[in-house]
mmCIF file of C-alpha atoms in Angstrom:
data_model
loop_
_atom_site.group_PDB
_atom_site.id
_atom_site.type_symbol
_atom_site.label_atom_id
_atom_site.label_comp_id
_atom_site.label_asym_id
_atom_site.label_seq_id
_atom_site.Cartn_x
_atom_site.Cartn_y
_atom_site.Cartn_z
ATOM 1 C CA UNK H 86 106.781 142.809 120.549
ATOM 2 C CA UNK H 87 109.281 143.935 117.906
ATOM 3 C CA UNK H 88 113.024 143.887 118.503
ATOM 4 C CA UNK H 89 116.211 145.141 116.864
ATOM 5 C CA UNK H 90 119.822 144.029 117.219
ATOM 6 C CA UNK H 91 122.756 146.423 117.568
ATOM 7 C CA UNK H 92 126.437 145.500 117.325
ATOM 8 C CA UNK H 93 129.247 147.250 119.232
ATOM 9 C CA UNK H 94 132.456 148.541 117.667
ATOM 10 C CA UNK H 95 135.827 149.701 118.939
ATOM 11 C CA UNK H 96 135.807 150.680 122.587
ATOM 12 C CA UNK H 97 133.902 147.626 123.818
ATOM 13 C CA UNK H 98 136.942 145.313 123.764
ATOM 14 C CA UNK H 99 138.598 144.035 126.938
ATOM 15 C CA UNK H 100 140.834 141.142 127.939
ATOM 16 C CA UNK H 101 138.621 138.238 129.035
ATOM 17 C CA UNK H 102 135.505 139.657 127.384
ATOM 18 C CA UNK H 103 134.479 136.218 126.046
ATOM 19 C CA UNK H 104 134.745 134.414 129.427
ATOM 20 C CA UNK H 105 130.975 134.374 129.895
ATOM 21 C CA UNK H 106 130.326 132.434 126.674
ATOM 22 C CA UNK H 107 132.638 129.416 127.088
ATOM 23 C CA UNK H 108 129.776 126.911 127.488
ATOM 24 C CA UNK H 109 128.537 127.718 123.969
ATOM 25 C CA UNK H 110 130.730 125.749 121.486
ATOM 26 C CA UNK H 111 129.735 127.921 118.508
ATOM 27 C CA UNK H 112 131.509 130.909 120.089
ATOM 28 C CA UNK H 113 134.952 129.311 120.205
ATOM 29 C CA UNK H 114 134.338 127.697 116.801
ATOM 30 C CA UNK H 115 133.723 131.169 115.323
ATOM 31 C CA UNK H 116 136.962 132.469 116.841
ATOM 32 C CA UNK H 117 138.803 129.457 115.413
ATOM 33 C CA UNK H 118 137.328 130.218 111.983
ATOM 34 C CA UNK H 119 138.543 133.821 112.206
ATOM 35 C CA UNK H 120 141.988 132.675 113.333
ATOM 36 C CA UNK H 121 142.243 130.280 110.388
ATOM 37 C CA UNK H 122 141.239 133.021 107.922
ATOM 38 C CA UNK H 123 143.515 135.786 109.223
ATOM 39 C CA UNK H 124 146.293 133.526 110.589
ATOM 40 C CA UNK H 125 146.156 135.070 114.043
ATOM 41 C CA UNK H 126 145.050 133.399 117.302
ATOM 42 C CA UNK H 127 142.232 135.703 118.367
ATOM 43 C CA UNK H 128 140.963 133.362 121.118
ATOM 44 C CA UNK H 129 144.354 133.431 122.829
ATOM 45 C CA UNK H 130 144.592 137.183 122.309
ATOM 46 C CA UNK H 131 141.234 137.883 123.917
ATOM 47 C CA UNK H 132 141.887 135.530 126.846
ATOM 48 C CA UNK H 133 145.611 135.916 127.487
ATOM 49 C CA UNK H 134 146.725 138.954 125.497
ATOM 50 C CA UNK H 135 147.527 142.417 126.789
ATOM 51 C CA UNK H 136 145.170 145.373 126.663
ATOM 52 C CA UNK H 137 147.720 147.068 124.381
ATOM 53 C CA UNK H 138 147.418 144.218 121.865
ATOM 54 C CA UNK H 139 143.615 144.328 121.989
ATOM 55 C CA UNK H 140 143.570 148.094 121.513
ATOM 56 C CA UNK H 141 145.663 148.070 118.342
ATOM 57 C CA UNK H 142 143.174 148.986 115.603
ATOM 58 C CA UNK H 143 144.525 146.243 113.338
ATOM 59 C CA UNK H 144 143.550 143.708 116.048
ATOM 60 C CA UNK H 145 140.483 145.413 117.517
ATOM 61 C CA UNK H 146 138.456 145.598 114.318
ATOM 62 C CA UNK H 147 138.578 141.890 113.326
ATOM 63 C CA UNK H 148 138.358 140.918 116.996
ATOM 64 C CA UNK H 149 135.140 142.853 117.655
ATOM 65 C CA UNK H 150 133.649 141.633 114.368
ATOM 66 C CA UNK H 151 134.411 138.047 115.398
ATOM 67 C CA UNK H 152 132.949 138.565 118.872
ATOM 68 C CA UNK H 153 129.706 140.024 117.502
ATOM 69 C CA UNK H 154 129.302 137.293 114.881
ATOM 70 C CA UNK H 155 130.052 134.610 117.497
ATOM 71 C CA UNK H 156 127.344 135.926 119.828
ATOM 72 C CA UNK H 157 124.853 136.266 116.961
ATOM 73 C CA UNK H 158 125.547 132.663 115.926
ATOM 74 C CA UNK H 159 125.055 131.601 119.557
ATOM 75 C CA UNK H 160 121.689 133.400 119.520
ATOM 76 C CA UNK H 161 120.682 131.487 116.397
ATOM 77 C CA UNK H 162 121.937 128.169 117.803
ATOM 78 C CA UNK H 163 119.569 128.655 120.748
ATOM 79 C CA UNK H 164 116.719 129.316 118.295
ATOM 80 C CA UNK H 165 116.433 133.013 119.033
ATOM 81 C CA UNK H 166 113.980 134.946 116.878
ATOM 82 C CA UNK H 167 114.815 137.070 113.869
ATOM 83 C CA UNK H 168 115.260 140.799 114.577
ATOM 84 C CA UNK H 169 113.159 143.274 112.620
ATOM 85 C CA UNK H 170 116.027 145.744 112.167
ATOM 86 C CA UNK H 171 119.811 145.867 112.620
ATOM 87 C CA UNK H 172 122.419 148.547 113.225
ATOM 88 C CA UNK H 173 126.048 148.604 114.256
ATOM 89 C CA UNK H 174 128.108 151.340 115.852
ATOM 90 C CA UNK H 175 130.928 152.238 113.437
ATOM 91 C CA UNK H 176 132.845 148.959 112.960
ATOM 92 C CA UNK H 177 129.722 147.174 114.270
ATOM 93 C CA UNK H 178 128.011 148.012 110.975
ATOM 94 C CA UNK H 179 130.127 145.272 109.366
ATOM 95 C CA UNK H 180 128.887 142.767 111.965
ATOM 96 C CA UNK H 181 125.336 143.801 111.090
ATOM 97 C CA UNK H 182 126.103 143.131 107.403
ATOM 98 C CA UNK H 183 127.207 139.587 108.289
ATOM 99 C CA UNK H 184 124.077 139.043 110.413
ATOM 100 C CA UNK H 185 121.936 140.256 107.492
ATOM 101 C CA UNK H 186 123.756 137.777 105.189
ATOM 102 C CA UNK H 187 124.867 140.680 103.013
ATOM 103 C CA UNK H 188 128.546 139.991 103.581
ATOM 104 C CA UNK H 189 130.186 136.617 104.244
ATOM 105 C CA UNK H 190 132.133 136.276 107.491
ATOM 106 C CA UNK H 191 135.281 135.472 105.491
ATOM 107 C CA UNK H 192 134.983 138.596 103.357
ATOM 108 C CA UNK H 193 134.043 140.725 106.369
ATOM 109 C CA UNK H 194 137.193 139.689 108.247
ATOM 110 C CA UNK H 195 139.448 140.564 105.336
ATOM 111 C CA UNK H 196 137.575 143.811 104.751
ATOM 112 C CA UNK H 197 137.761 145.080 108.329
ATOM 113 C CA UNK H 198 141.453 144.214 108.535
ATOM 114 C CA UNK H 199 141.979 146.207 105.340
ATOM 115 C CA UNK H 200 139.830 149.019 106.786
ATOM 116 C CA UNK H 201 141.954 149.107 109.951
ATOM 117 C CA UNK H 202 145.175 149.291 107.924
ATOM 118 C CA UNK H 203 143.768 152.016 105.660
ATOM 119 C CA UNK H 204 142.659 154.047 108.687
ATOM 120 C CA UNK H 205 146.045 153.723 110.378
ATOM 121 C CA UNK H 206 147.856 154.764 107.213
ATOM 122 C CA UNK H 207 145.548 157.715 106.455
ATOM 123 C CA UNK H 208 146.899 159.957 109.220
ATOM 124 C CA UNK H 209 150.445 159.810 110.654
ATOM 125 C CA UNK H 210 150.797 158.919 114.343
ATOM 126 C CA UNK H 211 150.412 161.989 116.544
ATOM 127 C CA UNK H 212 148.745 164.183 113.893
ATOM 128 C CA UNK H 213 145.101 163.350 114.640
ATOM 129 C CA UNK H 214 142.959 162.385 117.584
ATOM 130 C CA UNK H 215 139.503 162.184 119.126
ATOM 131 C CA UNK H 216 137.901 163.649 122.237
ATOM 132 C CA UNK H 217 134.657 163.096 124.119
ATOM 133 C CA UNK H 218 132.557 166.130 125.025
ATOM 134 C CA UNK H 219 129.942 165.604 127.751
ATOM 135 C CA UNK H 220 127.136 167.901 128.760
ATOM 136 C CA UNK H 221 126.870 170.270 125.779
ATOM 137 C CA UNK H 222 124.150 170.574 123.141
ATOM 138 C CA UNK H 223 125.041 169.201 119.709
ATOM 139 C CA UNK H 224 124.611 172.619 118.126
ATOM 140 C CA UNK H 225 127.201 174.224 120.418
ATOM 141 C CA UNK H 226 129.732 171.490 119.597
ATOM 142 C CA UNK H 227 129.044 171.856 115.872
ATOM 143 C CA UNK H 228 129.667 175.605 116.157
ATOM 144 C CA UNK H 229 132.944 175.045 118.033
ATOM 145 C CA UNK H 230 134.112 172.626 115.325
ATOM 146 C CA UNK H 231 133.087 175.025 112.561
ATOM 147 C CA UNK H 232 134.851 177.993 114.172
ATOM 148 C CA UNK H 233 138.119 176.126 114.769
ATOM 149 C CA UNK H 234 138.146 174.603 111.276
ATOM 150 C CA UNK H 235 137.649 178.046 109.730
ATOM 151 C CA UNK H 236 140.479 179.795 111.578
ATOM 152 C CA UNK H 237 142.688 179.523 108.494
ATOM 153 C CA UNK H 238 145.318 177.303 110.123
ATOM 154 C CA UNK H 239 144.665 174.393 107.772
ATOM 155 C CA UNK H 240 143.425 172.194 110.624
ATOM 156 C CA UNK H 241 140.009 170.578 110.837
ATOM 157 C CA UNK H 242 137.714 169.574 113.681
ATOM 158 C CA UNK H 243 134.417 167.746 113.189
ATOM 159 C CA UNK H 244 131.734 165.893 115.190
ATOM 160 C CA UNK H 245 132.471 162.161 114.765
ATOM 161 C CA UNK H 246 129.945 160.329 116.967
ATOM 162 C CA UNK H 247 126.558 161.578 118.152
ATOM 163 C CA UNK H 248 126.403 158.862 120.817
ATOM 164 C CA UNK H 249 123.619 160.076 123.104
ATOM 165 C CA UNK H 250 122.110 163.389 124.197
ATOM 166 C CA UNK H 251 124.984 165.246 125.851
ATOM 167 C CA UNK H 252 127.697 162.883 124.609
ATOM 168 C CA UNK H 253 129.463 163.763 121.359
ATOM 169 C CA UNK H 254 132.886 162.643 120.171
ATOM 170 C CA UNK H 255 134.903 165.056 118.030
ATOM 171 C CA UNK H 256 137.750 164.178 115.666
ATOM 172 C CA UNK H 257 140.395 165.987 113.666
ATOM 173 C CA UNK H 258 143.906 167.391 113.936
ATOM 174 C CA UNK H 259 145.390 167.025 117.405
ATOM 175 C CA UNK H 260 145.978 170.755 117.971
ATOM 176 C CA UNK H 261 142.407 171.509 116.856
ATOM 177 C CA UNK H 262 141.145 168.861 119.282
ATOM 178 C CA UNK H 263 143.023 170.426 122.187
ATOM 179 C CA UNK H 264 141.605 173.838 121.282
ATOM 180 C CA UNK H 265 138.124 172.296 121.001
ATOM 181 C CA UNK H 266 138.442 170.796 124.467
ATOM 182 C CA UNK H 267 139.266 174.196 125.963
ATOM 183 C CA UNK H 268 136.425 175.916 124.090
ATOM 184 C CA UNK H 269 133.960 173.204 125.165
ATOM 185 C CA UNK H 270 134.952 173.672 128.803
ATOM 186 C CA UNK H 271 134.533 177.435 128.479
ATOM 187 C CA UNK H 272 131.014 176.837 127.088
ATOM 188 C CA UNK H 273 130.058 174.733 130.122
ATOM 189 C CA UNK H 274 130.886 171.157 129.152
ATOM 190 C CA UNK H 275 130.770 168.806 132.156
ATOM 191 C CA UNK H 276 133.768 166.917 130.776
ATOM 192 C CA UNK H 277 135.960 167.262 127.709
ATOM 193 C CA UNK H 278 138.679 164.643 127.475
ATOM 194 C CA UNK H 279 141.121 163.333 124.892
ATOM 195 C CA UNK H 280 140.462 159.692 124.021
ATOM 196 C CA UNK H 281 143.318 157.155 123.807
ATOM 197 C CA UNK H 282 143.010 156.887 120.022
ATOM 198 C CA UNK H 283 145.458 158.183 117.438
ATOM 199 C CA UNK H 284 143.102 157.598 114.502
ATOM 200 C CA UNK H 285 140.597 160.434 113.918
ATOM 201 C CA UNK H 286 137.692 158.267 112.757
ATOM 202 C CA UNK H 287 134.530 159.506 111.013
ATOM 203 C CA UNK H 288 135.897 162.807 109.758
ATOM 204 C CA UNK H 289 137.390 164.237 106.579
ATOM 205 C CA UNK H 290 140.924 163.218 107.600
ATOM 206 C CA UNK H 291 139.853 159.668 106.726
ATOM 207 C CA UNK H 292 139.402 160.622 103.055
ATOM 208 C CA UNK H 293 142.482 158.592 101.961
ATOM 209 C CA UNK H 294 141.076 155.543 103.790
ATOM 210 C CA UNK H 295 137.679 156.103 102.148
ATOM 211 C CA UNK H 296 139.344 156.095 98.728
ATOM 212 C CA UNK H 297 141.162 152.864 99.534
ATOM 213 C CA UNK H 298 137.960 151.252 100.811
ATOM 214 C CA UNK H 299 136.096 152.243 97.667
ATOM 215 C CA UNK H 300 138.656 150.393 95.554
ATOM 216 C CA UNK H 301 138.685 147.385 97.878
ATOM 217 C CA UNK H 302 134.885 147.084 97.918
ATOM 218 C CA UNK H 303 134.866 146.747 94.136
ATOM 219 C CA UNK H 304 136.299 143.245 94.628
ATOM 220 C CA UNK H 305 133.848 142.162 97.360
ATOM 221 C CA UNK H 306 130.612 140.281 96.703
ATOM 222 C CA UNK H 307 127.589 141.640 98.554
ATOM 223 C CA UNK H 308 124.030 140.271 98.656
ATOM 224 C CA UNK H 309 120.756 142.040 99.343
ATOM 225 C CA UNK H 310 120.226 142.162 103.135
ATOM 226 C CA UNK H 311 117.782 139.631 104.566
ATOM 227 C CA UNK H 312 117.219 141.987 107.516
ATOM 228 C CA UNK H 313 117.140 145.794 106.987
ATOM 229 C CA UNK H 314 120.145 147.698 108.383
ATOM 230 C CA UNK H 315 120.027 151.345 109.434
ATOM 231 C CA UNK H 316 123.406 152.693 108.363
ATOM 232 C CA UNK H 317 125.507 155.112 110.422
ATOM 233 C CA UNK H 318 125.963 157.774 107.774
ATOM 234 C CA UNK H 319 122.336 158.349 106.757
ATOM 235 C CA UNK H 320 120.166 156.308 109.191
ATOM 236 C CA UNK H 321 118.474 154.554 106.261
ATOM 237 C CA UNK H 322 118.231 150.958 105.012
ATOM 238 C CA UNK H 323 119.710 150.215 101.583
ATOM 239 C CA UNK H 324 118.403 147.126 99.775
ATOM 240 C CA UNK H 325 120.786 147.551 96.814
ATOM 241 C CA UNK H 326 124.378 146.342 97.069
ATOM 242 C CA UNK H 327 125.835 149.303 95.124
ATOM 243 C CA UNK H 328 124.231 151.698 97.602
ATOM 244 C CA UNK H 329 125.594 149.666 100.549
ATOM 245 C CA UNK H 330 129.136 149.874 99.170
ATOM 246 C CA UNK H 331 128.728 153.623 98.740
ATOM 247 C CA UNK H 332 127.450 154.118 102.289
ATOM 248 C CA UNK H 333 130.330 152.046 103.742
ATOM 249 C CA UNK H 334 132.788 154.397 102.055
ATOM 250 C CA UNK H 335 130.795 157.400 103.278
ATOM 251 C CA UNK H 336 130.800 155.992 106.820
ATOM 252 C CA UNK H 337 134.547 156.577 107.197
ATOM 253 C CA UNK H 338 134.247 160.336 106.678
ATOM 254 C CA UNK H 339 130.794 160.914 108.225
ATOM 255 C CA UNK H 340 129.665 161.056 111.848
ATOM 256 C CA UNK H 341 128.004 158.049 113.470
ATOM 257 C CA UNK H 342 124.420 159.228 113.932
ATOM 258 C CA UNK H 343 123.584 156.891 116.795
ATOM 259 C CA UNK H 344 120.977 159.073 118.511
ATOM 260 C CA UNK H 345 118.965 159.271 115.279
ATOM 261 C CA UNK H 346 119.367 155.521 114.740
ATOM 262 C CA UNK H 347 117.827 154.585 118.088
ATOM 263 C CA UNK H 348 115.037 157.127 117.629
ATOM 264 C CA UNK H 349 114.371 155.644 114.180
ATOM 265 C CA UNK H 350 114.006 152.231 115.825
ATOM 266 C CA UNK H 351 111.378 153.638 118.164
ATOM 267 C CA UNK H 352 109.566 155.332 115.271
ATOM 268 C CA UNK H 353 109.504 151.982 113.455
ATOM 269 C CA UNK H 354 107.700 150.333 116.379
ATOM 270 C CA UNK H 355 110.716 148.616 117.962
ATOM 271 C CA UNK H 356 110.081 147.833 121.632
ATOM 272 C CA UNK H 357 113.319 146.013 122.576
ATOM 273 C CA UNK H 358 116.913 146.728 121.518
ATOM 274 C CA UNK H 359 119.384 143.863 121.941
ATOM 275 C CA UNK H 360 123.130 144.544 122.165
ATOM 276 C CA UNK H 361 124.781 141.583 120.470
ATOM 277 C CA UNK H 362 128.332 141.255 121.702
ATOM 278 C CA UNK H 363 130.476 141.565 124.831
ATOM 279 C CA UNK H 364 129.950 144.561 127.082
ATOM 280 C CA UNK H 365 127.037 146.929 127.623
ATOM 281 C CA UNK H 366 128.340 150.148 126.075
ATOM 282 C CA UNK H 367 125.512 150.551 123.563
ATOM 283 C CA UNK H 368 122.794 149.627 126.068
ATOM 284 C CA UNK H 369 123.982 152.501 128.259
ATOM 285 C CA UNK H 370 123.840 154.955 125.358
ATOM 286 C CA UNK H 371 120.477 153.663 124.186
ATOM 287 C CA UNK H 372 118.879 154.155 127.616
ATOM 288 C CA UNK H 373 119.874 157.803 127.554
ATOM 289 C CA UNK H 374 118.446 158.217 124.049
ATOM 290 C CA UNK H 375 115.017 156.653 124.707
ATOM 291 C CA UNK H 376 114.030 155.399 128.145
ATOM 292 C CA UNK H 377 110.895 153.741 126.776
ATOM 293 C CA UNK H 378 112.871 151.205 124.753
ATOM 294 C CA UNK H 379 113.714 148.028 126.633
ATOM 295 C CA UNK H 380 117.461 147.250 126.554
ATOM 296 C CA UNK H 381 118.911 143.743 126.584
ATOM 297 C CA UNK H 382 122.616 142.869 126.478
ATOM 298 C CA UNK H 383 123.871 139.471 125.317
ATOM 299 C CA UNK H 384 126.955 139.848 127.490
ATOM 300 C CA UNK H 385 127.222 136.150 128.480
ATOM 301 C CA UNK H 386 125.543 132.832 127.730
ATOM 302 C CA UNK H 387 122.995 133.247 130.535
ATOM 303 C CA UNK H 388 121.762 136.599 129.211
ATOM 304 C CA UNK H 389 121.485 135.112 125.708
ATOM 305 C CA UNK H 390 119.268 132.305 127.015
ATOM 306 C CA UNK H 391 117.141 134.758 129.018
ATOM 307 C CA UNK H 392 116.729 137.049 126.005
ATOM 308 C CA UNK H 393 115.743 134.125 123.764
ATOM 309 C CA UNK H 394 112.985 133.279 126.245
ATOM 310 C CA UNK H 395 111.914 136.908 126.758
ATOM 311 C CA UNK H 396 111.686 137.641 123.044
ATOM 312 C CA UNK H 397 110.206 134.357 121.920
ATOM 313 C CA UNK H 398 107.276 135.130 119.634
ATOM 314 C CA UNK H 399 104.421 132.768 120.401
#
């Protein structure tokens, strides 16, 4: 039995998402640590805040990092085994870096808050966007993006997330997105819908944010990962810290290659994939990518305890 951990990113947040972990003291302690570092009461926000507050990128990114780290610490406190591989979806890659002891929790919190600010500032409100396209082959979506980008209007459209077979998120200029939605429908897409996000993540419009992150990462201490991480941008592990910094910059302007990541797990002999954090978004995607991989979600304290028992190596 060989298992990997995956960490969710933006889109998995919800008010009350930590309710199922309240009997594990390490969870609330981790939230308190994050609140002390960033001077914001994340525990109150996640329990009593509004969905609008949670969905603000500047809140969502440190909040989801904290949630993932809290659940991973709970796993360790219950003497869960060490995963063979790690990966995180977009923002979740930073949680994976903390789990691998590459990045300290303190530095990760400051870094993701900076990342959120840089992403918000990169594209003015209303200029960019993202849309989900369901039921089309990747190649058709790539062609649609290429054709719209090359119309000569100075607007770009790119695949941003290859989430599962038949589910691709596109990002770019808002008008290009709307045109892409119509073209996708005309090509037979089952659904093509605008997402409630103003930031066009994982595309070339994030180039200003990538430049800012490159400068910021120069001041951050990284360590060689104690557990290999498959990174979003190239689906490879990087043992060297310089290469990790480079790939984190690249991540902002490159698509999240999630389908390839899960298939790489299977090729590496992984039998179980564990979603470490609230919700079951990644488990749902992973099932559609490879039905032979067993999916576990640490979505409350009971499922953590069950997974520790199920994956205990004797």
